[in-house]
Coordinates of C-alpha atoms and ligand atoms in Angstrom, one line a residue:
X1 CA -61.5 127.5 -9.0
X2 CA -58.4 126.0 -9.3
X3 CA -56.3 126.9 -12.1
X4 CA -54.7 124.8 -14.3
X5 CA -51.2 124.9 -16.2
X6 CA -51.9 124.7 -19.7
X7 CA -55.6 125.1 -19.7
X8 CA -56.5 126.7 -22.6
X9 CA -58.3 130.1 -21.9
X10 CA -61.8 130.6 -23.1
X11 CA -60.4 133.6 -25.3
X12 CA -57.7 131.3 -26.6
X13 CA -60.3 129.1 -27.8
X14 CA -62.2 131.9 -29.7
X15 CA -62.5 135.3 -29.6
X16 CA -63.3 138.5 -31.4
X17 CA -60.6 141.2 -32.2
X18 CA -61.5 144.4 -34.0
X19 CA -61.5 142.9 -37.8
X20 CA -61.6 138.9 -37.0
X21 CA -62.9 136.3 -35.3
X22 CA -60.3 134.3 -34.4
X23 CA -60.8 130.7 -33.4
X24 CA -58.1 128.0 -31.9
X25 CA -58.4 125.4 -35.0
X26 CA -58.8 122.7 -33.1
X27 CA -58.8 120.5 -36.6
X28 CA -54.8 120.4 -35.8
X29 CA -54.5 119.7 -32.4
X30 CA -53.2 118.1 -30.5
X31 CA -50.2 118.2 -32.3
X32 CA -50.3 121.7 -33.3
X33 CA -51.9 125.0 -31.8
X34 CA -52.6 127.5 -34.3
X35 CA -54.8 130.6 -34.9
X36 CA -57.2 130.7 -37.7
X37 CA -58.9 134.6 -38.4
X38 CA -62.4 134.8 -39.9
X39 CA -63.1 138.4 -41.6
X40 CA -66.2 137.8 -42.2
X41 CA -69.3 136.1 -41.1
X42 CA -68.9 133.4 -44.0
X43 CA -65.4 133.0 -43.0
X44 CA -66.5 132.1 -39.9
X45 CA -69.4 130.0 -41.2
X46 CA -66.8 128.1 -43.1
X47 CA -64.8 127.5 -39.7
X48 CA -67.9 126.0 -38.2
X49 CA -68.5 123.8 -41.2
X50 CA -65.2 122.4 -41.4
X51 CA -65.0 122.0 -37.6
X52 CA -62.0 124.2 -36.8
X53 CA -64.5 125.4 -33.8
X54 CA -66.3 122.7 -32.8
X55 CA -69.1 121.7 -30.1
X56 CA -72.3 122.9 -30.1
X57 CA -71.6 125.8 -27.2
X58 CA -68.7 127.0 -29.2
X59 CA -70.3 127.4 -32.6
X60 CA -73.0 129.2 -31.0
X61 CA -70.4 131.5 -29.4
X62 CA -68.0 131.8 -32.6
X63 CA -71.3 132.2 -34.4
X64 CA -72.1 135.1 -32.4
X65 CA -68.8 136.8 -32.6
X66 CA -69.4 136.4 -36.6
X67 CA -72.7 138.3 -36.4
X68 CA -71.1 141.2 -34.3
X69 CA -67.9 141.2 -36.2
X70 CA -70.5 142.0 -39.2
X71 CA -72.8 144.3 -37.6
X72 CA -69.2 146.2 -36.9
X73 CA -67.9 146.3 -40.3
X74 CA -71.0 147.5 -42.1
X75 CA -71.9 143.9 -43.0
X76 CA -75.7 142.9 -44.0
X77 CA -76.7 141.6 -40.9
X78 CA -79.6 139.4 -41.9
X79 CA -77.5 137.8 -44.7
X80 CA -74.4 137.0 -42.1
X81 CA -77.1 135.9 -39.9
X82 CA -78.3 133.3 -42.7
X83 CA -75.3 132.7 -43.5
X84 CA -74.1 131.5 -40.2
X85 CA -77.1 129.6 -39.7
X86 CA -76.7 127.7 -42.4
X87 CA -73.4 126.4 -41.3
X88 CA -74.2 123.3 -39.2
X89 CA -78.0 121.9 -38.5
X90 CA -78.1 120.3 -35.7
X91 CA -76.9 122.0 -32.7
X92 CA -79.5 124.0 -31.1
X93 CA -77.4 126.5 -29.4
X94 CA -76.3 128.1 -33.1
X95 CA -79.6 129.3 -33.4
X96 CA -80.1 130.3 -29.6
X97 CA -76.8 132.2 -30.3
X98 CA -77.7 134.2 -33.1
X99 CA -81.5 135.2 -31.9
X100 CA -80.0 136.3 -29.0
X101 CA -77.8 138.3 -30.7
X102 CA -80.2 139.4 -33.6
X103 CA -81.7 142.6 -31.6
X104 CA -78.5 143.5 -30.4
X105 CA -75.5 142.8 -32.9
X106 CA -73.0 144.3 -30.5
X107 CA -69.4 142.8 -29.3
X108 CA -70.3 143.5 -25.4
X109 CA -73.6 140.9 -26.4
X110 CA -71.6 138.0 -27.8
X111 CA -68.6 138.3 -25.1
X112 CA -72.0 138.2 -22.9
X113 CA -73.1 135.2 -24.3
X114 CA -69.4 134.0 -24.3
X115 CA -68.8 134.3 -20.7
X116 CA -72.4 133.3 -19.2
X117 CA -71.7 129.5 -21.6
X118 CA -68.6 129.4 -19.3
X119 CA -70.5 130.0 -16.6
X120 CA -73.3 127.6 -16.9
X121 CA -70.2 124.9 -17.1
X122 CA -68.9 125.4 -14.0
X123 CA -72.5 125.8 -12.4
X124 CA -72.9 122.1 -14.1
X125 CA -70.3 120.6 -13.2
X126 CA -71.1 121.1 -9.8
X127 CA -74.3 120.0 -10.1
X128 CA -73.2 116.5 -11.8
X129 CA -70.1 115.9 -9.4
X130 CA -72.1 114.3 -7.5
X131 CA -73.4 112.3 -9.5
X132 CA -70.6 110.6 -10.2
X133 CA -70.1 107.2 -7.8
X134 CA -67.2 107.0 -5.8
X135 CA -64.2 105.8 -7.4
X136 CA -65.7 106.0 -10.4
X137 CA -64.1 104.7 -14.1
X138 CA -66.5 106.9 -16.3
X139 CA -66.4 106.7 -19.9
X140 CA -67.2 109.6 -22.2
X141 CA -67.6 110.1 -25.8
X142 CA -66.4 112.6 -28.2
X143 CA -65.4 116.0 -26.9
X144 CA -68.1 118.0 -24.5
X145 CA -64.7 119.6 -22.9
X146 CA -63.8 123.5 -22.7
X147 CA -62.7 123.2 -26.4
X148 CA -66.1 122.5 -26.9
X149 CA -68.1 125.2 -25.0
X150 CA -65.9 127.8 -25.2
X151 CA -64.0 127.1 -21.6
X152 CA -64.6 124.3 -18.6
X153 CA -66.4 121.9 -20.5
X154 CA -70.3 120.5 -20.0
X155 CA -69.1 116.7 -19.5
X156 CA -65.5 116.9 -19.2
X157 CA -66.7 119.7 -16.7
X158 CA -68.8 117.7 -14.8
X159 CA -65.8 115.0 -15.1
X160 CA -63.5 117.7 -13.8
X161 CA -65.8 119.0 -10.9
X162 CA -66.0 114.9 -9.9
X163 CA -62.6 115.0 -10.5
X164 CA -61.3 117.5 -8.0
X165 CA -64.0 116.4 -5.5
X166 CA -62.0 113.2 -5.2
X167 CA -65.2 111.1 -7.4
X168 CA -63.1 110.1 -10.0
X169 CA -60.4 106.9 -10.8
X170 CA -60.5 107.1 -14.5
X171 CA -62.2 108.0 -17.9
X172 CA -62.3 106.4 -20.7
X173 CA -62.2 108.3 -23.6
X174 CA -63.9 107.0 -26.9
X175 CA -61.8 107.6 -29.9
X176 CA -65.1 108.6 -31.5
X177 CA -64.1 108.3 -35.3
X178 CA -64.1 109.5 -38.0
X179 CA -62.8 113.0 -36.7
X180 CA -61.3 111.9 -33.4
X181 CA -62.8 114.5 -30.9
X182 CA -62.1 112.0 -28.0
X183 CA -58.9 110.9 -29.0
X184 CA -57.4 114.4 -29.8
X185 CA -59.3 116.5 -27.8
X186 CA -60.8 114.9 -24.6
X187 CA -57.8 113.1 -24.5
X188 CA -55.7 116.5 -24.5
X189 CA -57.9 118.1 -22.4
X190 CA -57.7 115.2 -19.7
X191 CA -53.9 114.9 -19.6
X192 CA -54.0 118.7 -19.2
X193 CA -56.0 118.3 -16.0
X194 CA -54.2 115.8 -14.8
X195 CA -56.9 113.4 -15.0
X196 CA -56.0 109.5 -15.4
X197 CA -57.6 108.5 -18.9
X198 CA -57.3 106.4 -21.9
X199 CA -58.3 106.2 -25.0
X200 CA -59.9 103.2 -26.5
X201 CA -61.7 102.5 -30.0
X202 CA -65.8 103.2 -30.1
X203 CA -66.0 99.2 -30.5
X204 CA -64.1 98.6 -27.1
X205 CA -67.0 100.1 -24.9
X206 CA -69.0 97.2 -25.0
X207 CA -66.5 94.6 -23.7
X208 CA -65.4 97.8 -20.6
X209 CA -68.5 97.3 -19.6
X210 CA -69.2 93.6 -19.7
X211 CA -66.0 93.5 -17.6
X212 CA -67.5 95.6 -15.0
X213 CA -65.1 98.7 -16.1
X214 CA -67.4 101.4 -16.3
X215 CA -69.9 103.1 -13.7
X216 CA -71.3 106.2 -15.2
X217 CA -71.4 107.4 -19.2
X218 CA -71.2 110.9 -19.2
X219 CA -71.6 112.9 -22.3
X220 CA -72.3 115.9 -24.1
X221 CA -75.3 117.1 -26.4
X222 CA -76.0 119.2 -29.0
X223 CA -79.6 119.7 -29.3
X224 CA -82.9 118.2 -26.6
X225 CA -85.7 117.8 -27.6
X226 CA -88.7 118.8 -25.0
X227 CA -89.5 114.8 -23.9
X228 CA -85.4 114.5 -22.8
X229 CA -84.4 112.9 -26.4
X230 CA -81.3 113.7 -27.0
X231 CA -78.9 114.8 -30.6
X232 CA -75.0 113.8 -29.9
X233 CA -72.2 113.0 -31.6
X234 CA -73.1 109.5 -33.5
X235 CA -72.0 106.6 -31.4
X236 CA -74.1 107.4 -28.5
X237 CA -77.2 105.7 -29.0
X238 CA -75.2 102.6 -28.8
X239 CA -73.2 104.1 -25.8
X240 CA -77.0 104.4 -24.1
X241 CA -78.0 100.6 -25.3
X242 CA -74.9 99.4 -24.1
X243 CA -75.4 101.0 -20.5
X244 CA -78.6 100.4 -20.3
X245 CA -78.0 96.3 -20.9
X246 CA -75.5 96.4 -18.0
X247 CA -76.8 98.6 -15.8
X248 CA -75.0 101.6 -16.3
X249 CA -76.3 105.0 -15.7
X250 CA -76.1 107.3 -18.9
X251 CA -75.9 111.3 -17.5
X252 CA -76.1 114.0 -20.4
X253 CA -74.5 117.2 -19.5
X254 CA -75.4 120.6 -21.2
X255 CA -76.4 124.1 -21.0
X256 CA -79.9 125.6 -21.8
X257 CA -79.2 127.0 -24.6
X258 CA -78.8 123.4 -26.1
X259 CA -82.7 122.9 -25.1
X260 CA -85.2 123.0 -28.2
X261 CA -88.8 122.7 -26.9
X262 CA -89.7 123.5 -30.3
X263 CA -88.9 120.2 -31.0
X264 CA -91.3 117.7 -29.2
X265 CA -89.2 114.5 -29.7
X266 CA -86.2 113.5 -31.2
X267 CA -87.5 113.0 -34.5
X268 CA -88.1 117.0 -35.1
X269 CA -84.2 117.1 -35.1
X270 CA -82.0 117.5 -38.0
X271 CA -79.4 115.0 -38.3
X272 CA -76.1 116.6 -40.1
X273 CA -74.5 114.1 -42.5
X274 CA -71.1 115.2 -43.7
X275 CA -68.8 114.3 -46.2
X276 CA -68.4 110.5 -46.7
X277 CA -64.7 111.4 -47.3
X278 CA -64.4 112.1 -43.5
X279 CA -65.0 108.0 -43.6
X280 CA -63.4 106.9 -46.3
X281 CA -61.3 108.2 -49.3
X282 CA -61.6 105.3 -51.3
X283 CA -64.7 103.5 -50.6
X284 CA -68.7 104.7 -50.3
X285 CA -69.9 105.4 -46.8
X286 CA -72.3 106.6 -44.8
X287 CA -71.4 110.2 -42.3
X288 CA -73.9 111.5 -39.9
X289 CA -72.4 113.4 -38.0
X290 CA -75.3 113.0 -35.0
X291 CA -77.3 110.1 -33.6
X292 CA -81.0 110.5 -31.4
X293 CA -80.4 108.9 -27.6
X294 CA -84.0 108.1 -27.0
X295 CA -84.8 109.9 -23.6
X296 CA -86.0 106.4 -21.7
X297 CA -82.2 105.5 -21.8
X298 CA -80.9 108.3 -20.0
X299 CA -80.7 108.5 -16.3
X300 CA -80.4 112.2 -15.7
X301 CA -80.0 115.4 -18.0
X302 CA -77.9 118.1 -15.9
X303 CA -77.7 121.8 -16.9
X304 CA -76.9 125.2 -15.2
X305 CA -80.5 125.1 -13.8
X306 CA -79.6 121.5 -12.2
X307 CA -80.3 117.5 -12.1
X308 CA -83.2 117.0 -14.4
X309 CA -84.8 113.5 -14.4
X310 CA -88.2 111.5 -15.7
X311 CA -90.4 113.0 -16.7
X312 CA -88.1 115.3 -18.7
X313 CA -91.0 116.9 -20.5
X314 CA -91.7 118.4 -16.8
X315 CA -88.3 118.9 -15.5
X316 CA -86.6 120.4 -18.2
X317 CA -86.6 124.3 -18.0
X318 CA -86.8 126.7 -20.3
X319 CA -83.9 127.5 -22.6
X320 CA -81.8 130.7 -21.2
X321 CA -82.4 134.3 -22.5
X322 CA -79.0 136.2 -22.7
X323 CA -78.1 138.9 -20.1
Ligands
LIG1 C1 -70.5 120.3 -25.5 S1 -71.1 120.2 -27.2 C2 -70.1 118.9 -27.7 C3 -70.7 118.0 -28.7 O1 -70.4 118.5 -30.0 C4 -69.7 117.5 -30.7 O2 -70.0 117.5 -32.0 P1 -68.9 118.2 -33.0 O3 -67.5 117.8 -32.5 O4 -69.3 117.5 -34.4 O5 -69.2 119.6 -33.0 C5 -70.2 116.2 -30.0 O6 -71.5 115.9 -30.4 C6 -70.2 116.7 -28.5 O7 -70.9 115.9 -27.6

């Protein structure tokens, strides 16, 4: 694999130290990179909920660093482990993280689970490079990039993978407001590759794609359902409609461990809803944080295991157990 000036490293992202959990806060960046240590499973709760580590990967990773960085200090276990659970609701791979840590609360287990999230990016990305037409101007939304999963990145993986396979012309990165993932993040990340992009505003998709500006949508998720429907950042439902009116092939890229057969469709999924401040200081609004991508309106779901496609209740595999 080709390294990358100015990648940030999967241990520069987060990481556990003897008495912290340290995370990159990615609330400041790009403009600034700065450290933020959690002490204490609830600190690191409260870096979850306020999105300094963000992306359903990572908070399953940073979650599992919190539960070992209690288990190590003498911490009550079970209540860290509530404690972290509660943090955000809809991302799958939070839960995944912390059962799979549960039996064995141990710093070796989580940088397990760390490095094998890495992993399954890269093994994604190759699957889903090709994918990607020729030439392609693919538009993504939000951030599914190594900031996201810890390192490499589910769809700005798979974007990456395309990338350096010679697949790629452009992206087009969604803003994605209120928080900006795309235009902060995917953005960053995408310069840092040295992978042509812009950002536009959500509301520009539709018009990219009318012009015959896009080929592929690629995105991230943060919980599937068993029949393929899919929980991302809100905005993609209309992302899907859009493609699907012209044409456009909608790929979802993620790891197992953001599976949930325990959820049969879409509706079983909890929808976070945040602060209406994130929207507007001044004025009532409305903040989910996550939108349902009904599994008829996407072309293929792509995780370590490979291409998955109709019927996803059949394809899909079973979520990963840890190493
Ligand atoms: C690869 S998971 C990225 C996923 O998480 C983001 O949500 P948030 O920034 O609120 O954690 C968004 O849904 C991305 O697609």
């Amino acid at each position: 694999m080709m390294d990358i000036p100015g990648e940030i490293a999967p241990e520069q992202i987060v990481r556990l130290e003897h008495d912290a959990v340290v995370v990159l806060d990615q609330r400041l960046l790009p403009a600034e990179r700065a450290e933020l240590r959690c002490r204490s499973a609830a600190e690191v709760a409260d870096a979850i909920r306020t999105l300094a580590v963000r992306g359903a990967p990572a908070i399953g990773v940073a979650a599992a660093y919190g539960l070992a960085l209690a288990a190590s200090t003498g911490d009550d276990v079970d209540a860290a482990y509530a404690t972290l659970a509660a943090s955000r609701p809809t991302a799958v791979n939070l839960r995944w993280a912390l059962d799979e840590m549960r039996p064995d609360p141990t710093a070796a287990r989580a940088r397990r689970i760390h490095a094998d999230e890495v992993e399954r990016c890269r093994r994604m990305g190759a699957h889903a490079a090709p994918l990607v037409p020729e030439r392609a101007r693919v538009l993504t939304h939000c951030n599914a990039g190594g900031l996201a999963t810890g390192g490499y990145g589910s769809a700005v993986g798979a974007i990456r993978a395309a990338w350096e396979q010679g697949r790629v012309e452009r992206v087009w990165v969604d803003e994605t407001r209120p928080l900006l993932q795309g235009a902060r993040l995917t953005a960053f990340e995408l310069e840092t590759l040295g992978i042509p992009h812009a950002v536009i505003v959500d509301g520009a998709a539709a018009s990219l794609m009318a012009r015959g500006e896009v080929d592929v949508v690629i995105t991230g998720a943060d919980r599937i359902a068993a029949n393929g429907d899919t929980a991302n950042k809100i905005g993609t439902y209309g992302l899907a409609v859009l493609a699907r009116h012209h044409g456009i092939p909608l790929v979802v890229v993620a790891p197992t461990s953001t599976l949930d057969p325990a959820a049969a469709t879409g509706a079983e999924i909890p929808i976070e809803e945040r602060d209406p401040a994130e929207v507007s200081e001044r004025f009532p609004a409305w903040n989910p944080a996550f939108d349902v991508t009904p599994a008829d309106l996407i072309a293929a779901i792509v995780t370590e295991e490979g291409v998955h496609t109709h019927p996803f209740a059949e394809s899909l595999p079973a979520p990963v157990r840890a190493r």
